[in-house]
PDB file of C-alpha atoms in Angstrom:
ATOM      1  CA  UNK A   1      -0.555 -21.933  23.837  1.00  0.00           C
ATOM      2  CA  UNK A   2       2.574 -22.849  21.903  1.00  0.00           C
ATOM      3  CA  UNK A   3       3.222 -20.707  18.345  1.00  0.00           C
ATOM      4  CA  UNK A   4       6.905 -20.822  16.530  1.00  0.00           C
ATOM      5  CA  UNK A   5       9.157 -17.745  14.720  1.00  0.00           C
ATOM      6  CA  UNK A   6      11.247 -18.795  12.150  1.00  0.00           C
ATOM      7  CA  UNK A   7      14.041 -18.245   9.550  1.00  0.00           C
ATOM      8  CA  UNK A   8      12.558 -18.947   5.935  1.00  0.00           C
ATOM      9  CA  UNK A   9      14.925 -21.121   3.956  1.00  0.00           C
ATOM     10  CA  UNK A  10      15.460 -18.327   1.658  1.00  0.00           C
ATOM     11  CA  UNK A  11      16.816 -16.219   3.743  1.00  0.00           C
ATOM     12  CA  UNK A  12      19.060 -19.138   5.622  1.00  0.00           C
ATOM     13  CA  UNK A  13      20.484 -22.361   4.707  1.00  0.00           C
ATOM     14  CA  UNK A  14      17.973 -24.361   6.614  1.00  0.00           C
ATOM     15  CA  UNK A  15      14.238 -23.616   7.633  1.00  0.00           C
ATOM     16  CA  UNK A  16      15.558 -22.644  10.620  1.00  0.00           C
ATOM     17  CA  UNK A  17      12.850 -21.865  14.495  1.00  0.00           C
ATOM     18  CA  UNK A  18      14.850 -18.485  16.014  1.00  0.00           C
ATOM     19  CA  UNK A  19      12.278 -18.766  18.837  1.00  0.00           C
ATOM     20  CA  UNK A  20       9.738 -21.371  20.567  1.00  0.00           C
ATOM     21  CA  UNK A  21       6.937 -19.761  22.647  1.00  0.00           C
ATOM     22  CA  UNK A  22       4.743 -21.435  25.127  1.00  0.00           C
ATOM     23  CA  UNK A  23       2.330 -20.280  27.715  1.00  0.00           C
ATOM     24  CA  UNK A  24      -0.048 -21.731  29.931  1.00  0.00           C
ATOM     25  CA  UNK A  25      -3.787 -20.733  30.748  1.00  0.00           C
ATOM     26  CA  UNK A  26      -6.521 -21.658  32.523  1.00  0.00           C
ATOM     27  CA  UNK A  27      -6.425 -22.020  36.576  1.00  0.00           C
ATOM     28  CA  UNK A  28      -2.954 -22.038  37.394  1.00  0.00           C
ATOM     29  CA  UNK A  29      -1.142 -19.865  34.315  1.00  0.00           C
ATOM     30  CA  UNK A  30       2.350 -19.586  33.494  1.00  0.00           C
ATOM     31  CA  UNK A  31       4.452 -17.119  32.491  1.00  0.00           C
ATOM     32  CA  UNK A  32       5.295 -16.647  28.876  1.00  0.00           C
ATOM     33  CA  UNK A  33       8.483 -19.404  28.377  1.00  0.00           C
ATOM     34  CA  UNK A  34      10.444 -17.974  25.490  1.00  0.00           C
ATOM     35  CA  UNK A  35      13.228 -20.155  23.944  1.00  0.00           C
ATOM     36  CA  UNK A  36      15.225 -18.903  21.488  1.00  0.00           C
ATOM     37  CA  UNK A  37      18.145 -20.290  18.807  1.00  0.00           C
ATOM     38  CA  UNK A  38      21.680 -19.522  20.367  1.00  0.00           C
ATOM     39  CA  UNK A  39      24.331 -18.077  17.709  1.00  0.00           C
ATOM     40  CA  UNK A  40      26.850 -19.525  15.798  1.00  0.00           C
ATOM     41  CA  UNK A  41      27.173 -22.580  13.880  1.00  0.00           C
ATOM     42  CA  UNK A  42      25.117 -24.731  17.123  1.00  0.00           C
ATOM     43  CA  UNK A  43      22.860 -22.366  17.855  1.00  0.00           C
ATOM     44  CA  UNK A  44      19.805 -23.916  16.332  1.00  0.00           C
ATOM     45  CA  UNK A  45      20.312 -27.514  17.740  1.00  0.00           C
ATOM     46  CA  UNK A  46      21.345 -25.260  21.248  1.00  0.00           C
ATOM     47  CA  UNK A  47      17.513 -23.970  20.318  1.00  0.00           C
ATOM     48  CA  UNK A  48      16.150 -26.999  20.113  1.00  0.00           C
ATOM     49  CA  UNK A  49      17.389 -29.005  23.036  1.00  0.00           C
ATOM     50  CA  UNK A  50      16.350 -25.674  25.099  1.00  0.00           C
ATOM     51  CA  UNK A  51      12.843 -26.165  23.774  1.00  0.00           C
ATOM     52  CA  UNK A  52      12.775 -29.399  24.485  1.00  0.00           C
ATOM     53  CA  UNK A  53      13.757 -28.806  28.171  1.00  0.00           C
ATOM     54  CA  UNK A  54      10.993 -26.062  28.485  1.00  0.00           C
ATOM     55  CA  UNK A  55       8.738 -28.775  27.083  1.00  0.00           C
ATOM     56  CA  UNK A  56       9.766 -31.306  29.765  1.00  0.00           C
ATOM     57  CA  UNK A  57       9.124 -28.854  32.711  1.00  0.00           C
ATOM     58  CA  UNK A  58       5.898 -27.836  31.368  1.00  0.00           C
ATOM     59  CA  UNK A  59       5.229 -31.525  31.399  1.00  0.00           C
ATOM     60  CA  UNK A  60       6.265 -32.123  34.589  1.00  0.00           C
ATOM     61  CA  UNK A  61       4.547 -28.976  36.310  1.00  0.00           C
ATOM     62  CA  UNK A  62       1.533 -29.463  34.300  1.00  0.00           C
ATOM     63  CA  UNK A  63       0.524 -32.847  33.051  1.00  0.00           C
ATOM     64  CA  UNK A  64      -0.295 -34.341  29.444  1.00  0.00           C
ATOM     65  CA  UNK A  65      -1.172 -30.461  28.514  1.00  0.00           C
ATOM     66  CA  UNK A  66      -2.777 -29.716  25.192  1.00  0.00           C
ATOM     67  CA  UNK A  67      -0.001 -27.402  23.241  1.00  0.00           C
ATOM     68  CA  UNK A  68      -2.506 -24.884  21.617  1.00  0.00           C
ATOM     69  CA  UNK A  69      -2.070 -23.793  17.886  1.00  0.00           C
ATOM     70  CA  UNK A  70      -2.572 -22.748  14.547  1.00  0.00           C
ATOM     71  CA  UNK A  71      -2.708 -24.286  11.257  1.00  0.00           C
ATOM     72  CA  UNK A  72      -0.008 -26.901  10.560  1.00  0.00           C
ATOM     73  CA  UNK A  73       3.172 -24.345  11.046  1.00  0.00           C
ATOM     74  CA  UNK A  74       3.769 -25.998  14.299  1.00  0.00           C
ATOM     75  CA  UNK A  75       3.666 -29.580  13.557  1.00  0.00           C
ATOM     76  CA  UNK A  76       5.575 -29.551  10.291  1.00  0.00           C
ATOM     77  CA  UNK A  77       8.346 -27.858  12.193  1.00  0.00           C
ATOM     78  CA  UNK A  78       8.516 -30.332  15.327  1.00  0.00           C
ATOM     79  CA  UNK A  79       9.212 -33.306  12.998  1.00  0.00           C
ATOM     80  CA  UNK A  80      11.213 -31.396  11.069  1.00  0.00           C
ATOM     81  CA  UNK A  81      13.247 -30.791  13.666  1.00  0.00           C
ATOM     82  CA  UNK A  82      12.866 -34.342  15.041  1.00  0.00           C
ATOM     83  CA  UNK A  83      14.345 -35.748  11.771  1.00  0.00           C
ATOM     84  CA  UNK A  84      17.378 -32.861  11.645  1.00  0.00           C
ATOM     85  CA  UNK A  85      18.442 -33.401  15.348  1.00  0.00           C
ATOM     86  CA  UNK A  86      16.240 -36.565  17.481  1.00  0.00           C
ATOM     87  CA  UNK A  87      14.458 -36.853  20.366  1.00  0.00           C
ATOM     88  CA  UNK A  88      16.789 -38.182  22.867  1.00  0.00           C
ATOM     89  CA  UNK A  89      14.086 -38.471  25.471  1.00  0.00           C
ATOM     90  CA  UNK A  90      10.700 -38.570  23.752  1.00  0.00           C
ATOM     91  CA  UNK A  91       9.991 -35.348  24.726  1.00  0.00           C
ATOM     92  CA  UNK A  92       9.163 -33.750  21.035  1.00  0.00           C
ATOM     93  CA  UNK A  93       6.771 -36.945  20.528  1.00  0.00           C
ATOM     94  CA  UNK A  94       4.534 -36.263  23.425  1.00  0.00           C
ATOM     95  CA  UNK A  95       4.684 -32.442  22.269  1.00  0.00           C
ATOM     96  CA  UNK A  96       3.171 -33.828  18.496  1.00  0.00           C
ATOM     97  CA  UNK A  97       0.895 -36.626  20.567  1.00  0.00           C
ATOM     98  CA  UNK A  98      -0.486 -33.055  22.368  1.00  0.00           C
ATOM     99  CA  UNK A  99      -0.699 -30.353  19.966  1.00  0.00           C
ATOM    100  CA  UNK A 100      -4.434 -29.073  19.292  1.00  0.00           C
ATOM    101  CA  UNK A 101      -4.776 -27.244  16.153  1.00  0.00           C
ATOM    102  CA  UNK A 102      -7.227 -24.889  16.807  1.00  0.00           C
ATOM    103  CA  UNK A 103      -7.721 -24.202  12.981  1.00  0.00           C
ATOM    104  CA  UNK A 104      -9.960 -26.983  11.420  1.00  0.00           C
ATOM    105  CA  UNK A 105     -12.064 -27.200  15.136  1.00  0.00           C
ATOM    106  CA  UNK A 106     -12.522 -23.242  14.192  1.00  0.00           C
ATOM    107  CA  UNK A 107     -13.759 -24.554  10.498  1.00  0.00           C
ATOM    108  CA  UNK A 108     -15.761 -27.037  11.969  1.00  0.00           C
ATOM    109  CA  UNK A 109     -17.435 -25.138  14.192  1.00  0.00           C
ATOM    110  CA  UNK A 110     -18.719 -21.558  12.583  1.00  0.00           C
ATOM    111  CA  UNK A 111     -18.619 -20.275   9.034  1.00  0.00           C
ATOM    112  CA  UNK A 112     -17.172 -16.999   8.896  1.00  0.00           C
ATOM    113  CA  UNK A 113     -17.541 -14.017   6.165  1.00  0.00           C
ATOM    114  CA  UNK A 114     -13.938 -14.040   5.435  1.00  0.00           C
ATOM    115  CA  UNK A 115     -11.823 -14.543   2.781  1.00  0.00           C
ATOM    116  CA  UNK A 116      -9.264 -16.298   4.736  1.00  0.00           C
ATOM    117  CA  UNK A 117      -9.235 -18.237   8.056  1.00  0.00           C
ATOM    118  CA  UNK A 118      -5.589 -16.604   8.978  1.00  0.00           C
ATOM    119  CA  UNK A 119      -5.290 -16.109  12.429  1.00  0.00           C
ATOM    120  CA  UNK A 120      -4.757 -12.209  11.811  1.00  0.00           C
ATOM    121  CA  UNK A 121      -7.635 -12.255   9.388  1.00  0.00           C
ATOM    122  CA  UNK A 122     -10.079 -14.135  12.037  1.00  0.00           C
ATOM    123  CA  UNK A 123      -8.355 -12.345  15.164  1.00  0.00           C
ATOM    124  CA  UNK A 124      -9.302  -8.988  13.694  1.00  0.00           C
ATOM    125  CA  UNK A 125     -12.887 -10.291  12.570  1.00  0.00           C
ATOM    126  CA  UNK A 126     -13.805 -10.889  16.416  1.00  0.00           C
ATOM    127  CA  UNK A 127     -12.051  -7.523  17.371  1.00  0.00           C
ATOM    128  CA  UNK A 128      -9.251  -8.875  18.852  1.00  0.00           C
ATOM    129  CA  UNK A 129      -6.716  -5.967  19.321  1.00  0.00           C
ATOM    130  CA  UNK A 130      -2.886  -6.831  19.843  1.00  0.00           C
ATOM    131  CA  UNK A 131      -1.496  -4.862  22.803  1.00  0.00           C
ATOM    132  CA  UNK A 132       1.685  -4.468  21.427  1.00  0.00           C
ATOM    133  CA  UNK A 133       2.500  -1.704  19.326  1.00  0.00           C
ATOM    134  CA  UNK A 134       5.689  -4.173  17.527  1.00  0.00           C
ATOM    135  CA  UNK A 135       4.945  -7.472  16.947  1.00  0.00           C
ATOM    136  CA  UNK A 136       4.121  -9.960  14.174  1.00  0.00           C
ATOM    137  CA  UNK A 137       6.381 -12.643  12.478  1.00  0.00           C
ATOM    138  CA  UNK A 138       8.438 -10.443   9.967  1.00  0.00           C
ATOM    139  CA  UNK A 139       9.318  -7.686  12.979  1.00  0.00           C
ATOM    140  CA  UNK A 140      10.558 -10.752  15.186  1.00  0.00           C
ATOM    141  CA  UNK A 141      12.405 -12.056  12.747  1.00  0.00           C
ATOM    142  CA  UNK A 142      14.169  -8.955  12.117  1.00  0.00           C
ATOM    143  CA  UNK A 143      15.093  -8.729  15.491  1.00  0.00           C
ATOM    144  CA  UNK A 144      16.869 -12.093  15.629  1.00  0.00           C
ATOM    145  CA  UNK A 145      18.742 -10.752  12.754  1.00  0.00           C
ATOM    146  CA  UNK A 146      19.819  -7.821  14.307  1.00  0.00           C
ATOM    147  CA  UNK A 147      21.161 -10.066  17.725  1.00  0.00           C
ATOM    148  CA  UNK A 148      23.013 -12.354  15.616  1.00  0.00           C
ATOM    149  CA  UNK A 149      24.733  -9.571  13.867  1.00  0.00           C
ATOM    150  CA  UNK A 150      25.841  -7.560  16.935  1.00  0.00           C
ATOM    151  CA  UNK A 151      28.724  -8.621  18.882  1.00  0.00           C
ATOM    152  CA  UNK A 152      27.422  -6.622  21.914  1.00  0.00           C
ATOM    153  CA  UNK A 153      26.294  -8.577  24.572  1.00  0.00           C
ATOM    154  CA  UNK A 154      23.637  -5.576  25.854  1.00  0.00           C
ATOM    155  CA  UNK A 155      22.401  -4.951  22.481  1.00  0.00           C
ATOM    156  CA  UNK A 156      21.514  -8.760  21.657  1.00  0.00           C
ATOM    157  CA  UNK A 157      20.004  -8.970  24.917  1.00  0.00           C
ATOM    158  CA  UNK A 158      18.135  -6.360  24.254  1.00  0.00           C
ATOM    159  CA  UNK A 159      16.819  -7.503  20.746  1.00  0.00           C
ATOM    160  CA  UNK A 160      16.197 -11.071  21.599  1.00  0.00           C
ATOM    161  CA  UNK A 161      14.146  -9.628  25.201  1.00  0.00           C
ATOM    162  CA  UNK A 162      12.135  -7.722  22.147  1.00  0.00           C
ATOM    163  CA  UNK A 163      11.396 -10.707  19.865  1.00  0.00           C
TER     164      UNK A 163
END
Protein backbone atom coordinates (compact mmCIF):
# COMPACT_ATOMS: atom_id res chain seq x y z
CA UNK A 1 0.00 0.00 0.00
CA UNK A 2 1.67 3.36 -0.56
CA UNK A 3 -0.72 6.74 0.19
CA UNK A 4 1.03 10.44 0.55
CA UNK A 5 0.25 13.57 3.27
CA UNK A 6 0.91 16.75 2.04
CA UNK A 7 1.30 20.57 2.41
CA UNK A 8 -1.30 22.35 0.00
CA UNK A 9 0.40 25.13 -1.91
CA UNK A 10 -1.73 27.54 -0.16
CA UNK A 11 -0.68 27.01 2.88
CA UNK A 12 3.28 26.66 1.72
CA UNK A 13 5.34 27.91 -1.00
CA UNK A 14 5.48 24.65 -2.82
CA UNK A 15 2.98 21.60 -2.94
CA UNK A 16 5.01 20.23 -0.57
CA UNK A 17 4.71 15.63 0.72
CA UNK A 18 5.33 16.07 4.86
CA UNK A 19 5.09 12.25 4.87
CA UNK A 20 5.40 9.05 2.45
CA UNK A 21 3.71 5.85 3.77
CA UNK A 22 4.22 2.39 2.55
CA UNK A 23 3.28 -1.00 3.78
CA UNK A 24 3.42 -4.36 2.60
CA UNK A 25 0.70 -7.23 2.63
CA UNK A 26 0.10 -10.41 1.63
CA UNK A 27 2.43 -13.52 2.85
CA UNK A 28 5.34 -11.97 4.22
CA UNK A 29 4.02 -8.23 5.53
CA UNK A 30 5.96 -5.37 6.55
CA UNK A 31 5.78 -3.01 8.98
CA UNK A 32 4.29 0.35 8.31
CA UNK A 33 7.61 2.45 6.69
CA UNK A 34 6.84 6.05 7.48
CA UNK A 35 9.06 8.76 5.85
CA UNK A 36 8.63 12.04 6.65
CA UNK A 37 9.98 15.80 5.34
CA UNK A 38 12.95 16.90 7.68
CA UNK A 39 12.79 20.76 8.78
CA UNK A 40 14.28 23.67 7.58
CA UNK A 41 14.96 25.02 4.29
CA UNK A 42 16.19 21.00 2.98
CA UNK A 43 13.84 19.27 4.62
CA UNK A 44 11.60 18.36 1.76
CA UNK A 45 14.39 17.21 -0.71
CA UNK A 46 15.87 15.40 2.89
CA UNK A 47 12.05 13.84 2.49
CA UNK A 48 12.40 12.82 -0.66
CA UNK A 49 15.74 11.14 -0.95
CA UNK A 50 14.49 9.25 2.41
CA UNK A 51 11.53 8.01 0.41
CA UNK A 52 13.38 7.08 -2.18
CA UNK A 53 15.71 4.92 0.02
CA UNK A 54 12.60 3.23 1.68
CA UNK A 55 11.54 2.61 -1.91
CA UNK A 56 14.86 0.92 -2.81
CA UNK A 57 14.77 -1.50 0.24
CA UNK A 58 11.29 -2.38 -0.37
CA UNK A 59 12.57 -3.22 -3.79
CA UNK A 60 15.24 -5.09 -2.81
CA UNK A 61 13.41 -7.16 0.06
CA UNK A 62 10.45 -7.55 -2.05
CA UNK A 63 10.68 -7.59 -5.79
CA UNK A 64 8.94 -5.48 -8.69
CA UNK A 65 6.00 -4.90 -5.91
CA UNK A 66 2.79 -3.27 -6.99
CA UNK A 67 2.67 0.23 -4.84
CA UNK A 68 -1.15 0.17 -4.01
CA UNK A 69 -3.28 3.44 -4.31
CA UNK A 70 -5.86 5.81 -4.80
CA UNK A 71 -6.93 8.09 -7.41
CA UNK A 72 -4.13 10.05 -9.12
CA UNK A 73 -2.81 11.94 -5.72
CA UNK A 74 0.08 9.64 -5.77
CA UNK A 75 1.31 9.76 -9.22
CA UNK A 76 0.97 13.48 -9.82
CA UNK A 77 3.13 13.94 -6.77
CA UNK A 78 6.04 11.36 -7.72
CA UNK A 79 6.74 13.28 -10.97
CA UNK A 80 6.27 16.23 -9.40
CA UNK A 81 8.78 15.57 -7.28
CA UNK A 82 10.89 13.89 -9.99
CA UNK A 83 10.92 17.19 -11.98
CA UNK A 84 11.66 19.50 -8.57
CA UNK A 85 14.59 17.26 -7.33
CA UNK A 86 15.61 13.89 -9.99
CA UNK A 87 15.97 10.52 -9.72
CA UNK A 88 19.55 9.91 -9.23
CA UNK A 89 19.11 6.18 -9.35
CA UNK A 90 15.85 5.36 -11.12
CA UNK A 91 14.32 4.51 -8.15
CA UNK A 92 11.07 7.01 -8.39
CA UNK A 93 10.61 5.56 -12.11
CA UNK A 94 10.18 1.99 -11.12
CA UNK A 95 7.89 3.38 -8.16
CA UNK A 96 5.51 5.19 -11.25
CA UNK A 97 6.28 1.87 -13.63
CA UNK A 98 4.54 -0.01 -10.26
CA UNK A 99 1.87 2.00 -8.86
CA UNK A 100 -1.75 0.31 -9.14
CA UNK A 101 -4.48 2.71 -8.81
CA UNK A 102 -7.00 0.91 -7.27
CA UNK A 103 -9.66 3.63 -8.24
CA UNK A 104 -10.75 3.13 -11.95
CA UNK A 105 -10.23 -1.08 -11.40
CA UNK A 106 -12.92 -0.22 -8.43
CA UNK A 107 -15.09 1.71 -11.34
CA UNK A 108 -14.59 -0.95 -13.58
CA UNK A 109 -15.53 -3.51 -11.61
CA UNK A 110 -18.97 -2.69 -9.47
CA UNK A 111 -21.34 0.24 -9.64
CA UNK A 112 -21.92 1.60 -6.38
CA UNK A 113 -25.00 3.80 -4.90
CA UNK A 114 -22.80 6.62 -4.08
CA UNK A 115 -22.42 9.94 -4.85
CA UNK A 116 -18.75 9.85 -4.87
CA UNK A 117 -16.10 7.11 -5.32
CA UNK A 118 -13.79 8.86 -2.42
CA UNK A 119 -12.03 6.44 -0.61
CA UNK A 120 -13.81 7.67 2.74
CA UNK A 121 -17.09 7.72 0.90
CA UNK A 122 -16.58 3.94 -0.51
CA UNK A 123 -14.58 2.81 2.75
CA UNK A 124 -17.60 3.70 4.85
CA UNK A 125 -20.13 2.18 2.19
CA UNK A 126 -18.51 -1.43 2.81
CA UNK A 127 -18.35 -0.70 6.65
CA UNK A 128 -14.95 -0.23 6.89
CA UNK A 129 -14.27 1.31 10.39
CA UNK A 130 -10.86 3.22 11.01
CA UNK A 131 -9.26 2.02 14.27
CA UNK A 132 -7.89 5.12 15.08
CA UNK A 133 -9.70 7.55 16.97
CA UNK A 134 -7.18 10.67 15.12
CA UNK A 135 -6.46 10.30 11.79
CA UNK A 136 -7.30 11.66 8.33
CA UNK A 137 -5.30 14.10 6.04
CA UNK A 138 -6.17 17.56 7.67
CA UNK A 139 -5.28 16.09 11.47
CA UNK A 140 -1.81 14.84 10.00
CA UNK A 141 -1.14 17.74 8.52
CA UNK A 142 -1.67 19.66 11.54
CA UNK A 143 0.63 17.67 13.28
CA UNK A 144 3.56 18.32 10.94
CA UNK A 145 2.78 21.85 11.62
CA UNK A 146 2.97 21.64 15.09
CA UNK A 147 6.75 19.61 14.82
CA UNK A 148 8.06 22.16 12.60
CA UNK A 149 7.08 24.88 14.92
CA UNK A 150 8.50 23.43 18.16
CA UNK A 151 12.07 23.62 18.85
CA UNK A 152 11.76 20.68 21.32
CA UNK A 153 13.25 17.72 20.25
CA UNK A 154 10.60 15.38 22.54
CA UNK A 155 7.68 17.27 21.45
CA UNK A 156 8.42 16.94 17.53
CA UNK A 157 9.13 13.46 18.10
CA UNK A 158 6.22 13.07 19.56
CA UNK A 159 4.00 14.83 16.84
CA UNK A 160 5.68 13.40 13.85
CA UNK A 161 5.40 9.49 15.82
CA UNK A 162 1.48 10.78 15.73
CA UNK A 163 1.19 11.76 12.04
Amino acid sequence: MFDLEGMPPHLDELDEIYLWGMQVYGKRPSTFIGVTAGFGADGDLEGWMAFLDAAKKLFDDFGDIPFVHWHHYEKTHIKQYIDRYGDPDGIAARVLTNLLDLLPITKSSIALPLPSYSLKVVEGYVGFKRTQDEYGGSWAMAQFILATETEDEGERNLRMSES
